[in-house]
Amino acid sequence: MVALLGGCAGSGEPLSAGRTSAASAPVRLWPDRKPAPQPETGTGDNLPAAVPGVPRVPSGDIRKAPLLTVVKAQVAAGSALGGGPQFDSATTRKIDACADEPVHCPVRKPQYQDLTGDGTAELIVGIEAPDASLALWVFKLHHGVVTRIMDAGATPLSVEIANGDLILREPTGTPGYATRTVYAWDARTQTMALRAMEFDEADPATPGPKRTP
């Protein structure tokens, strides 16, 4: 089937713009191939995790949770990806010394944004590593308990919040392009889940991250 595009001449009469190819339906390759099994659920970073050692916050305002207490407790708990250490020993020492040596503290200023749509703010924590990577944690209160709902790492050009989504832009090996990764609240898993990952044109005004030798 071929569609015709048209417009109007100056007199108001229809004017043909020529022929255009009709869209074709997708063709599935190897339809007899058995689909891959669904991945197992209920492990690792697919689940929210209460942070051990952090006092309850009965007020319901996560801003009342002491930042460094939350950070140190999460560091002690280990990464969601296997439970191992998330930082090298030098970065861990700097985190431990944040209160006494704030100028060398790798913990960024805490951010508070409503990411779950319930009208209350979540705590967003960023921790810098020597290789220009950034550990990103998101915490929410669940019945007064500080609970981690996101644990991710990136080497971002930028981090932003838009319509409740957390968006990371990272450099690629292709000049002029960046990856755009979107995390969004998933009510089913009660976590900030990976929603989309795509290539996007890089913003020339955004400098790339500086790396140490």
PDB file of C-alpha atoms in Angstrom:
ATOM      1  CA  MET A   1       0.000   0.000   0.000  1.00  0.00           C
ATOM      2  CA  VAL A   2       1.292   3.466  -0.887  1.00  0.00           C
ATOM      3  CA  ALA A   3       0.130   6.603   0.882  1.00  0.00           C
ATOM      4  CA  LEU A   4      -0.210  10.010  -0.741  1.00  0.00           C
ATOM      5  CA  LEU A   5       0.818  13.196   0.992  1.00  0.00           C
ATOM      6  CA  GLY A   6      -0.858  16.429   0.047  1.00  0.00           C
ATOM      7  CA  GLY A   7      -1.367  20.063   0.881  1.00  0.00           C
ATOM      8  CA  CYS A   8      -3.232  23.037  -0.489  1.00  0.00           C
ATOM      9  CA  ALA A   9      -2.350  25.319  -3.376  1.00  0.00           C
ATOM     10  CA  GLY A  10      -2.684  29.059  -3.049  1.00  0.00           C
ATOM     11  CA  SER A  11      -6.187  28.827  -4.483  1.00  0.00           C
ATOM     12  CA  GLY A  12      -7.211  26.378  -1.782  1.00  0.00           C
ATOM     13  CA  GLU A  13      -7.205  23.391  -4.122  1.00  0.00           C
ATOM     14  CA  PRO A  14      -5.503  20.172  -2.940  1.00  0.00           C
ATOM     15  CA  LEU A  15      -1.875  19.842  -4.018  1.00  0.00           C
ATOM     16  CA  SER A  16      -0.141  16.461  -4.184  1.00  0.00           C
ATOM     17  CA  ALA A  17       3.220  16.127  -2.449  1.00  0.00           C
ATOM     18  CA  GLY A  18       4.023  12.861  -4.172  1.00  0.00           C
ATOM     19  CA  ARG A  19       4.148   9.312  -2.968  1.00  0.00           C
ATOM     20  CA  THR A  20       5.617   8.026   0.277  1.00  0.00           C
ATOM     21  CA  SER A  21       6.349   4.456   1.291  1.00  0.00           C
ATOM     22  CA  ALA A  22       3.919   2.894   3.719  1.00  0.00           C
ATOM     23  CA  ALA A  23       5.214   1.678   7.077  1.00  0.00           C
ATOM     24  CA  SER A  24       5.831  -2.048   7.185  1.00  0.00           C
ATOM     25  CA  ALA A  25       4.970  -4.342  10.057  1.00  0.00           C
ATOM     26  CA  PRO A  26       7.880  -5.706  12.125  1.00  0.00           C
ATOM     27  CA  VAL A  27       9.205  -9.094  11.063  1.00  0.00           C
ATOM     28  CA  ARG A  28      10.180 -11.453  13.860  1.00  0.00           C
ATOM     29  CA  LEU A  29      13.383 -13.376  13.201  1.00  0.00           C
ATOM     30  CA  TRP A  30      13.621 -17.070  14.137  1.00  0.00           C
ATOM     31  CA  PRO A  31      10.074 -17.311  15.502  1.00  0.00           C
ATOM     32  CA  ASP A  32      10.672 -20.944  16.426  1.00  0.00           C
ATOM     33  CA  ARG A  33      13.422 -19.986  18.891  1.00  0.00           C
ATOM     34  CA  LYS A  34      12.527 -20.683  22.520  1.00  0.00           C
ATOM     35  CA  PRO A  35      12.328 -17.415  24.545  1.00  0.00           C
ATOM     36  CA  ALA A  36      14.918 -16.889  27.267  1.00  0.00           C
ATOM     37  CA  PRO A  37      13.696 -17.606  30.815  1.00  0.00           C
ATOM     38  CA  GLN A  38      12.720 -14.726  33.061  1.00  0.00           C
ATOM     39  CA  PRO A  39      15.479 -13.736  35.517  1.00  0.00           C
ATOM     40  CA  GLU A  40      15.073 -14.690  39.139  1.00  0.00           C
ATOM     41  CA  THR A  41      13.689 -12.009  41.421  1.00  0.00           C
ATOM     42  CA  GLY A  42      14.039 -11.250  45.081  1.00  0.00           C
ATOM     43  CA  THR A  43      17.822 -10.964  45.361  1.00  0.00           C
ATOM     44  CA  GLY A  44      20.490  -8.275  45.512  1.00  0.00           C
ATOM     45  CA  ASP A  45      19.661  -4.742  44.491  1.00  0.00           C
ATOM     46  CA  ASN A  46      16.120  -5.678  43.370  1.00  0.00           C
ATOM     47  CA  LEU A  47      14.928  -5.349  46.966  1.00  0.00           C
ATOM     48  CA  PRO A  48      14.799  -2.428  49.385  1.00  0.00           C
ATOM     49  CA  ALA A  49      17.110  -2.855  52.359  1.00  0.00           C
ATOM     50  CA  ALA A  50      16.805  -1.385  55.839  1.00  0.00           C
ATOM     51  CA  VAL A  51      20.116   0.203  56.834  1.00  0.00           C
ATOM     52  CA  PRO A  52      21.343  -1.431  60.051  1.00  0.00           C
ATOM     53  CA  GLY A  53      22.583   0.758  62.881  1.00  0.00           C
ATOM     54  CA  VAL A  54      20.616   3.893  61.968  1.00  0.00           C
ATOM     55  CA  PRO A  55      18.157   5.226  64.573  1.00  0.00           C
ATOM     56  CA  ARG A  56      14.478   5.239  63.661  1.00  0.00           C
ATOM     57  CA  VAL A  57      12.974   8.549  62.540  1.00  0.00           C
ATOM     58  CA  PRO A  58       9.474   8.630  64.080  1.00  0.00           C
ATOM     59  CA  SER A  59       8.754  12.128  62.714  1.00  0.00           C
ATOM     60  CA  GLY A  60       8.598  10.770  59.165  1.00  0.00           C
ATOM     61  CA  ASP A  61      11.021  13.449  57.937  1.00  0.00           C
ATOM     62  CA  ILE A  62      14.162  11.837  56.541  1.00  0.00           C
ATOM     63  CA  ARG A  63      15.977  15.158  56.889  1.00  0.00           C
ATOM     64  CA  LYS A  64      16.114  14.336  60.596  1.00  0.00           C
ATOM     65  CA  ALA A  65      18.256  11.257  59.908  1.00  0.00           C
ATOM     66  CA  PRO A  66      21.937  12.124  60.555  1.00  0.00           C
ATOM     67  CA  LEU A  67      23.638  12.032  57.151  1.00  0.00           C
ATOM     68  CA  LEU A  68      27.031  10.682  58.194  1.00  0.00           C
ATOM     69  CA  THR A  69      25.415   8.034  60.374  1.00  0.00           C
ATOM     70  CA  VAL A  70      23.426   6.821  57.368  1.00  0.00           C
ATOM     71  CA  VAL A  71      26.464   6.912  55.070  1.00  0.00           C
ATOM     72  CA  LYS A  72      28.782   5.085  57.462  1.00  0.00           C
ATOM     73  CA  ALA A  73      26.125   2.464  58.176  1.00  0.00           C
ATOM     74  CA  GLN A  74      25.628   1.852  54.459  1.00  0.00           C
ATOM     75  CA  VAL A  75      29.400   1.639  53.913  1.00  0.00           C
ATOM     76  CA  ALA A  76      29.609  -0.943  56.690  1.00  0.00           C
ATOM     77  CA  ALA A  77      26.706  -2.895  55.173  1.00  0.00           C
ATOM     78  CA  GLY A  78      28.534  -3.166  51.852  1.00  0.00           C
ATOM     79  CA  SER A  79      27.398  -2.880  48.280  1.00  0.00           C
ATOM     80  CA  ALA A  80      24.049  -4.279  47.203  1.00  0.00           C
ATOM     81  CA  LEU A  81      25.927  -6.030  44.419  1.00  0.00           C
ATOM     82  CA  GLY A  82      27.209  -8.981  46.395  1.00  0.00           C
ATOM     83  CA  GLY A  83      27.736  -7.392  49.801  1.00  0.00           C
ATOM     84  CA  GLY A  84      31.428  -6.628  49.261  1.00  0.00           C
ATOM     85  CA  PRO A  85      33.295  -3.393  50.009  1.00  0.00           C
ATOM     86  CA  GLN A  86      32.050  -0.538  47.835  1.00  0.00           C
ATOM     87  CA  PHE A  87      35.031   1.785  48.225  1.00  0.00           C
ATOM     88  CA  ASP A  88      38.798   1.506  48.419  1.00  0.00           C
ATOM     89  CA  SER A  89      40.391   1.874  51.831  1.00  0.00           C
ATOM     90  CA  ALA A  90      41.508   5.472  51.204  1.00  0.00           C
ATOM     91  CA  THR A  91      37.970   6.615  50.349  1.00  0.00           C
ATOM     92  CA  THR A  92      36.571   4.746  53.340  1.00  0.00           C
ATOM     93  CA  ARG A  93      39.046   6.536  55.628  1.00  0.00           C
ATOM     94  CA  LYS A  94      38.002   9.897  54.175  1.00  0.00           C
ATOM     95  CA  ILE A  95      34.344   9.061  54.824  1.00  0.00           C
ATOM     96  CA  ASP A  96      35.164   8.126  58.419  1.00  0.00           C
ATOM     97  CA  ALA A  97      36.980  11.467  58.843  1.00  0.00           C
ATOM     98  CA  CYS A  98      34.260  13.654  57.276  1.00  0.00           C
ATOM     99  CA  ALA A  99      33.260  15.258  60.571  1.00  0.00           C
ATOM    100  CA  ASP A 100      36.844  16.280  61.402  1.00  0.00           C
ATOM    101  CA  GLU A 101      38.128  16.990  57.872  1.00  0.00           C
ATOM    102  CA  PRO A 102      35.147  18.220  55.848  1.00  0.00           C
ATOM    103  CA  VAL A 103      37.371  19.725  53.141  1.00  0.00           C
ATOM    104  CA  HIS A 104      38.482  16.209  52.156  1.00  0.00           C
ATOM    105  CA  CYS A 105      35.076  14.576  52.612  1.00  0.00           C
ATOM    106  CA  PRO A 106      33.970  12.722  49.439  1.00  0.00           C
ATOM    107  CA  VAL A 107      30.299  12.824  50.444  1.00  0.00           C
ATOM    108  CA  ARG A 108      28.401  15.382  48.388  1.00  0.00           C
ATOM    109  CA  LYS A 109      25.831  17.732  49.892  1.00  0.00           C
ATOM    110  CA  PRO A 110      22.671  15.677  50.543  1.00  0.00           C
ATOM    111  CA  GLN A 111      19.731  16.220  48.227  1.00  0.00           C
ATOM    112  CA  TYR A 112      16.095  15.791  49.206  1.00  0.00           C
ATOM    113  CA  GLN A 113      13.525  15.123  46.484  1.00  0.00           C
ATOM    114  CA  ASP A 114      10.196  13.311  46.314  1.00  0.00           C
ATOM    115  CA  LEU A 115      10.994  10.384  44.013  1.00  0.00           C
ATOM    116  CA  THR A 116       8.181   8.046  45.045  1.00  0.00           C
ATOM    117  CA  GLY A 117       5.251  10.416  44.555  1.00  0.00           C
ATOM    118  CA  ASP A 118       3.987  10.103  48.128  1.00  0.00           C
ATOM    119  CA  GLY A 119       4.545  13.762  48.967  1.00  0.00           C
ATOM    120  CA  THR A 120       7.561  13.174  51.216  1.00  0.00           C
ATOM    121  CA  ALA A 121      11.200  13.627  50.313  1.00  0.00           C
ATOM    122  CA  GLU A 122      13.760  10.889  49.853  1.00  0.00           C
ATOM    123  CA  LEU A 123      17.447  11.295  50.703  1.00  0.00           C
ATOM    124  CA  ILE A 124      19.840  11.210  47.727  1.00  0.00           C
ATOM    125  CA  VAL A 125      23.508  10.647  48.568  1.00  0.00           C
ATOM    126  CA  GLY A 126      26.461  10.953  46.208  1.00  0.00           C
ATOM    127  CA  ILE A 127      29.986   9.856  47.122  1.00  0.00           C
ATOM    128  CA  GLU A 128      32.953  10.723  44.920  1.00  0.00           C
ATOM    129  CA  ALA A 129      35.712   8.211  44.192  1.00  0.00           C
ATOM    130  CA  PRO A 130      39.267   9.040  43.009  1.00  0.00           C
ATOM    131  CA  ASP A 131      38.550   7.696  39.499  1.00  0.00           C
ATOM    132  CA  ALA A 132      35.764  10.284  38.945  1.00  0.00           C
ATOM    133  CA  SER A 133      33.052   7.706  39.541  1.00  0.00           C
ATOM    134  CA  LEU A 134      30.118   8.514  41.782  1.00  0.00           C
ATOM    135  CA  ALA A 135      28.291   6.148  44.107  1.00  0.00           C
ATOM    136  CA  LEU A 136      24.601   7.012  44.212  1.00  0.00           C
ATOM    137  CA  TRP A 137      22.317   5.947  47.030  1.00  0.00           C
ATOM    138  CA  VAL A 138      18.677   6.787  47.600  1.00  0.00           C
ATOM    139  CA  PHE A 139      17.020   6.259  50.986  1.00  0.00           C
ATOM    140  CA  LYS A 140      13.399   6.533  52.090  1.00  0.00           C
ATOM    141  CA  LEU A 141      11.624   6.058  55.388  1.00  0.00           C
ATOM    142  CA  HIS A 142       9.518   2.945  55.772  1.00  0.00           C
ATOM    143  CA  HIS A 143       7.579   3.169  59.021  1.00  0.00           C
ATOM    144  CA  GLY A 144      10.392   5.299  60.440  1.00  0.00           C
ATOM    145  CA  VAL A 145      13.177   2.959  59.300  1.00  0.00           C
ATOM    146  CA  VAL A 146      15.824   4.359  56.939  1.00  0.00           C
ATOM    147  CA  THR A 147      15.677   2.054  53.932  1.00  0.00           C
ATOM    148  CA  ARG A 148      17.918   2.003  50.875  1.00  0.00           C
ATOM    149  CA  ILE A 149      15.919   1.931  47.630  1.00  0.00           C
ATOM    150  CA  MET A 150      18.731   2.554  45.145  1.00  0.00           C
ATOM    151  CA  ASP A 151      22.407   1.612  44.969  1.00  0.00           C
ATOM    152  CA  ALA A 152      24.134   2.512  41.713  1.00  0.00           C
ATOM    153  CA  GLY A 153      27.496   3.649  40.423  1.00  0.00           C
ATOM    154  CA  ALA A 154      28.271   5.900  37.477  1.00  0.00           C
ATOM    155  CA  THR A 155      30.834   8.232  35.931  1.00  0.00           C
ATOM    156  CA  PRO A 156      28.345  10.969  35.190  1.00  0.00           C
ATOM    157  CA  LEU A 157      28.541  14.105  33.130  1.00  0.00           C
ATOM    158  CA  SER A 158      25.446  15.206  35.024  1.00  0.00           C
ATOM    159  CA  VAL A 159      22.861  14.005  37.518  1.00  0.00           C
ATOM    160  CA  GLU A 160      19.367  15.461  37.507  1.00  0.00           C
ATOM    161  CA  ILE A 161      15.815  14.902  38.695  1.00  0.00           C
ATOM    162  CA  ALA A 162      12.919  15.320  36.259  1.00  0.00           C
ATOM    163  CA  ASN A 163       9.305  14.433  37.075  1.00  0.00           C
ATOM    164  CA  GLY A 164      10.462  12.182  39.893  1.00  0.00           C
ATOM    165  CA  ASP A 165      12.963  10.295  37.721  1.00  0.00           C
ATOM    166  CA  LEU A 166      16.679  10.247  38.503  1.00  0.00           C
ATOM    167  CA  ILE A 167      18.624  10.730  35.261  1.00  0.00           C
ATOM    168  CA  LEU A 168      22.329  10.099  34.701  1.00  0.00           C
ATOM    169  CA  ARG A 169      24.251  11.212  31.636  1.00  0.00           C
ATOM    170  CA  GLU A 170      27.587   9.487  31.101  1.00  0.00           C
ATOM    171  CA  PRO A 171      30.293   9.784  28.429  1.00  0.00           C
ATOM    172  CA  THR A 172      30.676   7.169  25.718  1.00  0.00           C
ATOM    173  CA  GLY A 173      33.388   6.167  23.274  1.00  0.00           C
ATOM    174  CA  THR A 174      31.397   7.818  20.483  1.00  0.00           C
ATOM    175  CA  PRO A 175      32.195  11.538  20.036  1.00  0.00           C
ATOM    176  CA  GLY A 176      29.171  13.767  20.456  1.00  0.00           C
ATOM    177  CA  TYR A 177      27.066  11.206  22.291  1.00  0.00           C
ATOM    178  CA  ALA A 178      26.333  10.302  25.896  1.00  0.00           C
ATOM    179  CA  THR A 179      24.363   7.549  27.545  1.00  0.00           C
ATOM    180  CA  ARG A 180      21.183   8.588  29.306  1.00  0.00           C
ATOM    181  CA  THR A 181      20.138   6.277  32.133  1.00  0.00           C
ATOM    182  CA  VAL A 182      16.798   6.768  33.868  1.00  0.00           C
ATOM    183  CA  TYR A 183      15.860   5.355  37.270  1.00  0.00           C
ATOM    184  CA  ALA A 184      12.217   5.581  38.358  1.00  0.00           C
ATOM    185  CA  TRP A 185      10.152   4.497  41.346  1.00  0.00           C
ATOM    186  CA  ASP A 186       8.732   1.000  40.979  1.00  0.00           C
ATOM    187  CA  ALA A 187       5.869   0.460  43.406  1.00  0.00           C
ATOM    188  CA  ARG A 188       6.000  -3.293  42.844  1.00  0.00           C
ATOM    189  CA  THR A 189       9.615  -3.735  43.958  1.00  0.00           C
ATOM    190  CA  GLN A 190       9.607  -0.636  46.214  1.00  0.00           C
ATOM    191  CA  THR A 191      12.881   0.499  44.640  1.00  0.00           C
ATOM    192  CA  MET A 192      14.228   3.034  42.174  1.00  0.00           C
ATOM    193  CA  ALA A 193      14.416   0.660  39.225  1.00  0.00           C
ATOM    194  CA  LEU A 194      16.261   1.043  35.943  1.00  0.00           C
ATOM    195  CA  ARG A 195      13.607   2.386  33.569  1.00  0.00           C
ATOM    196  CA  ALA A 196      15.561   3.237  30.403  1.00  0.00           C
ATOM    197  CA  MET A 197      19.068   3.396  28.965  1.00  0.00           C
ATOM    198  CA  GLU A 198      19.746   5.069  25.646  1.00  0.00           C
ATOM    199  CA  PHE A 199      22.264   6.997  23.575  1.00  0.00           C
ATOM    200  CA  ASP A 200      21.662  10.720  23.383  1.00  0.00           C
ATOM    201  CA  GLU A 201      23.452  13.697  21.892  1.00  0.00           C
ATOM    202  CA  ALA A 202      25.920  15.083  24.404  1.00  0.00           C
ATOM    203  CA  ASP A 203      25.502  18.639  25.615  1.00  0.00           C
ATOM    204  CA  PRO A 204      28.657  20.485  24.461  1.00  0.00           C
ATOM    205  CA  ALA A 205      28.283  22.841  27.417  1.00  0.00           C
ATOM    206  CA  THR A 206      28.679  19.943  29.865  1.00  0.00           C
ATOM    207  CA  PRO A 207      32.366  19.177  30.508  1.00  0.00           C
ATOM    208  CA  GLY A 208      33.489  15.601  30.800  1.00  0.00           C
ATOM    209  CA  PRO A 209      34.656  14.267  34.161  1.00  0.00           C
ATOM    210  CA  LYS A 210      38.303  14.751  35.004  1.00  0.00           C
ATOM    211  CA  ARG A 211      40.144  11.545  35.738  1.00  0.00           C
ATOM    212  CA  THR A 212      43.166  11.063  37.914  1.00  0.00           C
ATOM    213  CA  PRO A 213      46.167   9.198  36.439  1.00  0.00           C
TER     214      PRO A 213
END
